[in-house]
Amino acid sequence: MNKKQSEVMQFLLKFDCCKEEQLINFLDCSKEDITYLLNEKLILKKDDLIYSKIREKVYDIRYCIAIEVLCLYKDKIQSLKKGKYPILIEFVVDGISCDVIVAKNIEQESIFKDLYKISDADSIIIVLENPTYNKENIKTNKQCLICKYPLEIIDKLN
C-alpha cells in the first residue's frame, strides 16, 4: 500500500464515507489508488459511495455532502477533524474556524433553536435537506451560510 492509498484509508476511517470523485479531488489520489483498495477489499463501494470495510457500520450520506463543502476549501484548510453531532466536520481556513452541519428536515428546527449552544466556531455552514426554512428560528450571532444540495448558498446570516 502506498502513501496515497493509506491516506484514503485514514480519511474513510475518520469520515465514514464519500464519493470516488471526492477522494480524488480532496486527497489528490488517483483512480488506480482507489481501484487497488477496492480490489484488495480494504474499502467497499455501494451505490456510488465508498467506505471503509474496517468500520462495518451503516454509513451516513450526510458525510458525502459535508465533504463536498471541504472540497471547496481544500487548498486552504489548516486543520480538519470530525465533529460531534450535529456538527459533522470542523475545519480551520485562514485562522477562521468553521463547522459543517447537514440537517435533515426532521432535525432542522431543533438544530436552529440550539445553534448558539451547538457550535463554538467562528462560522457555520448549514446544508439543508429542504431549502424552505424560517430564518427567525436560527438562534446564533455567528456568521452562517445556509445552503441547499447540490451545494448552493441560499442565504447568509450575520
Coordinates of N, CA and C in Angstrom, one line a residue:
M1 N 0.9 -1.2 0.0 CA 0.0 0.0 0.0 C 0.9 1.2 0.0
N2 N 0.6 2.2 -0.9 CA 1.4 3.4 -1.0 C 0.8 4.5 -0.1
K3 N 1.5 5.6 0.0 CA 1.1 6.7 0.9 C -0.3 7.2 0.6
K4 N -0.6 7.4 -0.7 CA -1.9 7.9 -1.0 C -3.0 7.0 -0.7
Q5 N -2.8 5.7 -0.9 CA -3.8 4.7 -0.5 C -4.0 4.6 1.0
S6 N -2.9 4.8 1.7 CA -3.0 4.9 3.2 C -3.8 6.1 3.6
E7 N -3.6 7.3 2.9 CA -4.4 8.5 3.2 C -5.9 8.3 3.0
V8 N -6.2 7.5 1.9 CA -7.6 7.2 1.6 C -8.2 6.4 2.7
M9 N -7.5 5.4 3.2 CA -7.9 4.6 4.3 C -8.2 5.4 5.5
Q10 N -7.2 6.2 5.9 CA -7.4 7.0 7.1 C -8.5 8.0 7.0
F11 N -8.7 8.6 5.8 CA -9.8 9.5 5.6 C -11.1 8.8 5.8
L12 N -11.3 7.6 5.2 CA -12.5 6.9 5.3 C -12.8 6.4 6.7
L13 N -11.8 6.1 7.4 CA -12.0 5.7 8.8 C -12.5 6.9 9.7
K14 N -12.0 8.1 9.3 CA -12.4 9.3 10.1 C -13.8 9.8 9.7
F15 N -14.1 9.8 8.4 CA -15.3 10.5 7.9 C -16.3 9.5 7.3
D16 N -16.3 8.3 7.6 CA -17.3 7.3 7.2 C -17.4 6.9 5.8
C17 N -17.8 7.9 4.9 CA -17.9 7.6 3.5 C -17.8 8.8 2.6
C18 N -17.6 8.6 1.4 CA -17.6 9.7 0.4 C -17.7 9.1 -1.0
K19 N -17.8 9.9 -2.0 CA -17.8 9.5 -3.4 C -16.4 9.4 -3.9
E20 N -16.2 8.6 -4.9 CA -14.9 8.4 -5.5 C -14.3 9.8 -6.0
E21 N -15.0 10.6 -6.7 CA -14.5 11.8 -7.2 C -14.1 12.8 -6.0
Q22 N -14.8 12.7 -4.9 CA -14.4 13.5 -3.7 C -13.0 13.1 -3.2
L23 N -12.8 11.8 -3.1 CA -11.5 11.3 -2.7 C -10.4 11.8 -3.6
I24 N -10.6 11.6 -4.9 CA -9.6 12.0 -5.9 C -9.4 13.5 -5.8
N25 N -10.4 14.3 -5.7 CA -10.3 15.8 -5.6 C -9.7 16.2 -4.3
F26 N -10.2 15.7 -3.2 CA -9.7 16.2 -1.9 C -8.3 15.7 -1.5
L27 N -8.1 14.4 -1.8 CA -6.8 13.8 -1.4 C -5.7 13.8 -2.5
D28 N -6.1 14.2 -3.7 CA -5.2 14.2 -4.8 C -4.7 12.8 -5.1
C29 N -5.5 11.8 -4.8 CA -5.2 10.4 -5.1 C -5.6 10.1 -6.6
S30 N -5.3 8.9 -7.0 CA -5.7 8.5 -8.4 C -6.8 7.5 -8.3
K31 N -7.4 7.3 -9.4 CA -8.5 6.3 -9.6 C -7.9 4.9 -9.3
E32 N -6.6 4.7 -9.7 CA -5.9 3.5 -9.6 C -5.7 3.2 -8.1
D33 N -5.4 4.2 -7.3 CA -5.3 4.0 -5.8 C -6.6 3.4 -5.2
I34 N -7.7 4.0 -5.6 CA -9.0 3.6 -5.1 C -9.3 2.2 -5.7
T35 N -9.0 1.9 -6.9 CA -9.2 0.6 -7.5 C -8.4 -0.5 -6.8
Y36 N -7.2 -0.2 -6.4 CA -6.4 -1.1 -5.7 C -7.0 -1.4 -4.3
L37 N -7.4 -0.4 -3.6 CA -8.1 -0.7 -2.3 C -9.4 -1.4 -2.4
L38 N -10.1 -1.2 -3.5 CA -11.4 -1.9 -3.7 C -11.0 -3.4 -4.1
N39 N -10.0 -3.6 -4.9 CA -9.6 -5.0 -5.3 C -9.1 -5.8 -4.1
E40 N -8.4 -5.1 -3.2 CA -7.9 -5.7 -2.0 C -8.9 -5.9 -0.9
K41 N -10.1 -5.4 -1.2 CA -11.3 -5.4 -0.3 C -11.0 -4.7 1.0
L42 N -10.2 -3.7 1.0 CA -9.9 -2.8 2.1 C -11.0 -1.7 2.3
I43 N -11.5 -1.4 1.1 CA -12.7 -0.4 1.1 C -13.8 -1.1 0.3
L44 N -15.0 -0.6 0.5 CA -16.1 -1.1 -0.2 C -16.8 0.0 -1.0
K45 N -17.5 -0.3 -2.0 CA -18.3 0.6 -2.8 C -19.7 0.1 -2.9
K46 N -20.7 1.0 -2.6 CA -22.1 0.6 -2.7 C -22.8 1.9 -3.1
D47 N -23.6 1.8 -4.1 CA -24.5 2.9 -4.6 C -23.6 4.2 -4.8
D48 N -22.5 4.0 -5.4 CA -21.6 5.2 -5.7 C -20.9 5.8 -4.4
L49 N -21.1 5.1 -3.3 CA -20.4 5.6 -2.1 C -19.3 4.6 -1.7
I50 N -18.2 5.2 -1.3 CA -17.0 4.4 -0.8 C -16.9 4.5 0.7
Y51 N -16.7 3.4 1.3 CA -16.5 3.4 2.8 C -15.5 2.3 3.2
S52 N -15.0 2.4 4.4 CA -14.0 1.5 4.9 C -14.7 0.2 5.4
K53 N -14.1 -0.9 5.0 CA -14.6 -2.2 5.4 C -14.3 -2.4 6.9
I54 N -13.3 -1.8 7.4 CA -12.9 -1.9 8.8 C -14.1 -1.5 9.8
R55 N -14.7 -0.4 9.4 CA -15.8 0.1 10.2 C -17.0 -0.8 10.3
E56 N -17.4 -1.4 9.1 CA -18.5 -2.3 9.0 C -19.7 -1.7 9.8
K57 N -20.1 -0.5 9.5 CA -21.3 0.1 10.1 C -22.1 0.8 9.0
V58 N -23.2 1.2 9.3 CA -24.0 1.9 8.4 C -23.4 3.3 8.1
Y59 N -23.2 3.6 6.9 CA -22.6 4.9 6.5 C -23.7 5.9 6.4
D60 N -23.2 7.2 6.6 CA -24.1 8.3 6.7 C -23.9 9.2 5.4
I61 N -24.9 9.3 4.6 CA -24.7 10.0 3.3 C -24.5 11.5 3.6
R62 N -24.8 12.0 4.8 CA -24.5 13.4 5.1 C -23.0 13.7 5.1
Y63 N -22.2 12.7 5.4 CA -20.8 13.0 5.3 C -20.3 13.3 3.8
C64 N -21.0 12.7 2.9 CA -20.7 13.0 1.5 C -21.0 14.4 1.2
I65 N -22.0 14.9 1.7 CA -22.4 16.3 1.5 C -21.4 17.2 2.2
A66 N -21.1 16.9 3.4 CA -20.1 17.7 4.2 C -18.7 17.7 3.5
I67 N -18.3 16.6 2.9 CA -17.1 16.5 2.3 C -17.1 17.4 1.0
E68 N -18.3 17.5 0.4 CA -18.4 18.4 -0.8 C -18.0 19.8 -0.4
V69 N -18.4 20.2 0.8 CA -18.0 21.5 1.3 C -16.5 21.6 1.5
L70 N -15.9 20.6 2.1 CA -14.5 20.6 2.2 C -13.7 20.7 0.9
C71 N -14.2 20.1 -0.1 CA -13.6 20.2 -1.4 C -13.5 21.6 -1.9
L72 N -14.4 22.5 -1.5 CA -14.4 23.9 -1.9 C -13.2 24.6 -1.3
Y73 N -12.8 24.2 -0.1 CA -11.8 24.9 0.6 C -10.5 24.1 0.7
K74 N -10.3 23.0 -0.1 CA -9.3 22.0 0.1 C -7.9 22.6 0.2
D75 N -7.6 23.6 -0.6 CA -6.2 24.2 -0.7 C -5.9 25.1 0.5
K76 N -7.0 25.5 1.3 CA -6.8 26.5 2.3 C -6.9 25.9 3.7
I77 N -7.3 24.6 3.8 CA -7.6 24.1 5.1 C -6.3 23.9 5.9
Q78 N -6.4 24.5 7.2 CA -5.2 24.4 8.1 C -5.3 23.2 9.0
S79 N -6.5 22.9 9.5 CA -6.8 21.8 10.3 C -8.2 21.2 10.0
L80 N -8.4 20.0 10.3 CA -9.6 19.3 10.0 C -9.8 18.1 10.9
K81 N -11.1 18.0 11.4 CA -11.5 16.9 12.3 C -13.0 16.6 12.2
K82 N -13.3 15.4 12.6 CA -14.7 15.1 12.6 C -15.3 15.8 13.8
G83 N -16.5 16.3 13.6 CA -17.2 17.0 14.7 C -18.1 16.1 15.5
K84 N -18.8 16.7 16.5 CA -19.7 15.9 17.4 C -21.1 16.3 16.9
Y85 N -21.9 15.3 16.7 CA -23.3 15.5 16.1 C -24.0 16.7 16.8
P86 N -24.6 17.5 16.1 CA -24.9 17.5 14.7 C -23.8 18.1 13.8
I87 N -22.7 18.5 14.4 CA -21.6 19.0 13.5 C -20.9 17.8 13.0
L88 N -20.8 17.8 11.7 CA -20.2 16.6 11.0 C -18.7 16.8 10.9
I89 N -18.3 18.0 10.5 CA -16.9 18.3 10.2 C -16.5 19.7 10.8
E90 N -15.4 19.8 11.4 CA -14.8 21.1 11.9 C -13.5 21.3 11.1
F91 N -13.4 22.5 10.6 CA -12.1 22.8 10.0 C -11.7 24.3 10.2
V92 N -10.5 24.6 9.9 CA -10.0 26.0 10.0 C -9.4 26.4 8.7
V93 N -9.8 27.6 8.2 CA -9.3 28.2 7.0 C -8.9 29.6 7.3
D94 N -7.7 30.0 7.0 CA -7.2 31.3 7.2 C -7.4 31.8 8.7
G95 N -7.3 30.9 9.6 CA -7.4 31.2 11.0 C -8.9 31.3 11.5
I96 N -9.8 31.0 10.6 CA -11.2 31.1 10.9 C -11.8 29.7 11.1
S97 N -12.3 29.4 12.3 CA -12.9 28.0 12.5 C -14.3 28.0 11.9
C98 N -14.6 26.8 11.3 CA -15.9 26.6 10.6 C -16.4 25.2 11.0
D99 N -17.7 25.2 11.2 CA -18.4 23.9 11.4 C -19.4 23.6 10.3
V100 N -19.5 22.4 9.9 CA -20.4 22.0 8.8 C -21.5 21.1 9.4
I101 N -22.7 21.5 9.2 CA -23.9 20.8 9.7 C -24.7 20.4 8.4
V102 N -25.1 19.2 8.3 CA -26.1 18.8 7.3 C -27.3 18.4 8.0
A103 N -28.4 19.1 7.8 CA -29.6 18.9 8.6 C -30.7 18.3 7.7
K104 N -31.3 17.2 8.2 CA -32.4 16.6 7.6 C -33.6 17.4 8.1
N105 N -34.7 17.3 7.3 CA -36.0 18.1 7.6 C -36.4 17.9 9.0
I106 N -36.4 16.7 9.5 CA -36.9 16.4 10.8 C -36.1 17.1 12.0
E107 N -34.8 17.3 11.7 CA -33.9 17.9 12.8 C -33.7 19.4 12.6
Q108 N -34.1 19.9 11.5 CA -33.8 21.3 11.2 C -34.2 22.3 12.3
E109 N -35.4 22.3 12.7 CA -35.9 23.3 13.7 C -35.1 23.1 15.1
S110 N -34.9 21.9 15.5 CA -34.2 21.8 16.8 C -32.7 22.2 16.7
I111 N -32.1 22.0 15.5 CA -30.7 22.4 15.3 C -30.7 24.0 15.3
F112 N -31.6 24.6 14.6 CA -31.7 26.0 14.5 C -31.8 26.6 15.9
K113 N -32.8 26.1 16.7 CA -33.1 26.6 18.0 C -31.9 26.5 19.0
D114 N -31.1 25.5 18.9 CA -29.9 25.3 19.8 C -28.6 25.6 19.1
L115 N -28.6 26.3 18.0 CA -27.3 26.5 17.3 C -26.3 27.3 18.1
Y116 N -26.8 28.2 18.9 CA -25.8 29.0 19.7 C -25.1 28.1 20.7
K117 N -25.7 27.0 21.1 CA -25.1 26.1 22.1 C -24.3 25.0 21.4
I118 N -24.7 24.7 20.2 CA -24.1 23.6 19.4 C -22.7 23.9 18.9
S119 N -22.5 25.1 18.4 CA -21.3 25.5 17.7 C -20.5 26.6 18.4
D120 N -19.2 26.3 18.5 CA -18.2 27.3 19.1 C -17.4 27.9 17.9
A121 N -17.7 27.5 16.7 CA -16.9 28.0 15.6 C -17.2 29.5 15.3
D122 N -16.2 30.1 14.5 CA -16.4 31.5 14.0 C -17.5 31.5 13.0
S123 N -17.6 30.5 12.2 CA -18.6 30.4 11.1 C -19.2 29.1 11.0
I124 N -20.5 29.0 10.5 CA -21.2 27.8 10.4 C -21.7 27.7 9.0
I125 N -21.6 26.5 8.4 CA -22.2 26.2 7.1 C -23.2 25.1 7.4
I126 N -24.5 25.5 7.0 CA -25.6 24.5 7.2 C -26.1 24.2 5.9
V127 N -26.1 22.9 5.6 CA -26.7 22.4 4.3 C -28.0 21.7 4.7
L128 N -29.1 22.2 4.1 CA -30.5 21.8 4.4 C -31.0 20.8 3.4
E129 N -31.7 19.8 3.9 CA -32.3 18.8 3.0 C -33.4 19.5 2.2
N130 N -34.2 20.4 2.9 CA -35.2 21.2 2.3 C -34.9 22.7 2.4
P131 N -34.7 23.3 1.3 CA -34.3 24.8 1.3 C -35.3 25.7 1.9
T132 N -36.5 25.2 2.2 CA -37.5 26.1 2.8 C -37.3 26.0 4.3
Y133 N -37.1 27.2 4.9 CA -36.9 27.3 6.4 C -37.3 28.7 6.9
N134 N -37.4 28.8 8.2 CA -37.8 30.0 8.8 C -36.5 30.6 9.5
K135 N -36.0 31.7 8.9 CA -34.8 32.4 9.3 C -34.9 32.8 10.8
E136 N -36.0 33.2 11.3 CA -36.2 33.6 12.7 C -35.9 32.5 13.7
N137 N -35.9 31.3 13.2 CA -35.7 30.2 14.1 C -34.2 29.9 14.4
I138 N -33.3 30.5 13.6 CA -31.9 30.3 13.7 C -31.4 31.2 14.8
K139 N -30.9 30.6 15.9 CA -30.5 31.3 17.1 C -29.0 31.3 17.3
T140 N -28.3 32.2 16.6 CA -26.9 32.4 16.8 C -26.5 33.8 16.3
N141 N -25.4 34.3 16.8 CA -24.9 35.6 16.3 C -23.7 35.3 15.4
K142 N -23.4 34.1 15.2 CA -22.2 33.8 14.3 C -22.6 33.9 12.8
Q143 N -21.6 34.0 12.0 CA -21.8 34.0 10.6 C -22.2 32.7 10.1
C144 N -23.3 32.6 9.4 CA -23.9 31.4 8.9 C -24.1 31.5 7.4
L145 N -23.7 30.4 6.7 CA -24.1 30.2 5.3 C -25.1 29.1 5.3
I146 N -26.3 29.4 4.7 CA -27.4 28.4 4.6 C -27.3 28.0 3.1
C147 N -27.2 26.6 3.0 CA -27.1 26.1 1.6 C -28.1 25.0 1.4
K148 N -28.3 24.7 0.1 CA -29.1 23.5 -0.3 C -28.2 22.6 -1.0
Y149 N -28.6 21.4 -1.3 CA -27.8 20.4 -2.0 C -28.5 20.1 -3.3
P150 N -27.8 20.0 -4.5 CA -26.4 20.3 -4.7 C -26.0 21.6 -4.2
L151 N -24.8 21.7 -3.7 CA -24.3 22.9 -3.0 C -24.6 24.2 -3.7
E152 N -25.4 25.0 -3.0 CA -25.7 26.3 -3.5 C -26.1 27.2 -2.3
I153 N -25.5 28.3 -2.1 CA -25.8 29.2 -1.0 C -27.1 29.8 -1.3
I154 N -28.0 29.7 -0.3 CA -29.4 30.3 -0.4 C -29.6 31.5 0.5
D155 N -28.7 31.6 1.5 CA -28.8 32.7 2.5 C -27.5 32.9 3.3
K156 N -27.3 34.1 3.7 CA -26.2 34.4 4.6 C -26.8 35.2 5.8
L157 N -26.3 34.8 7.0 CA -26.7 35.5 8.2 C -25.5 36.0 8.9
N158 N -25.8 37.2 9.6 CA -24.8 37.9 10.4 C -23.5 38.2 9.6

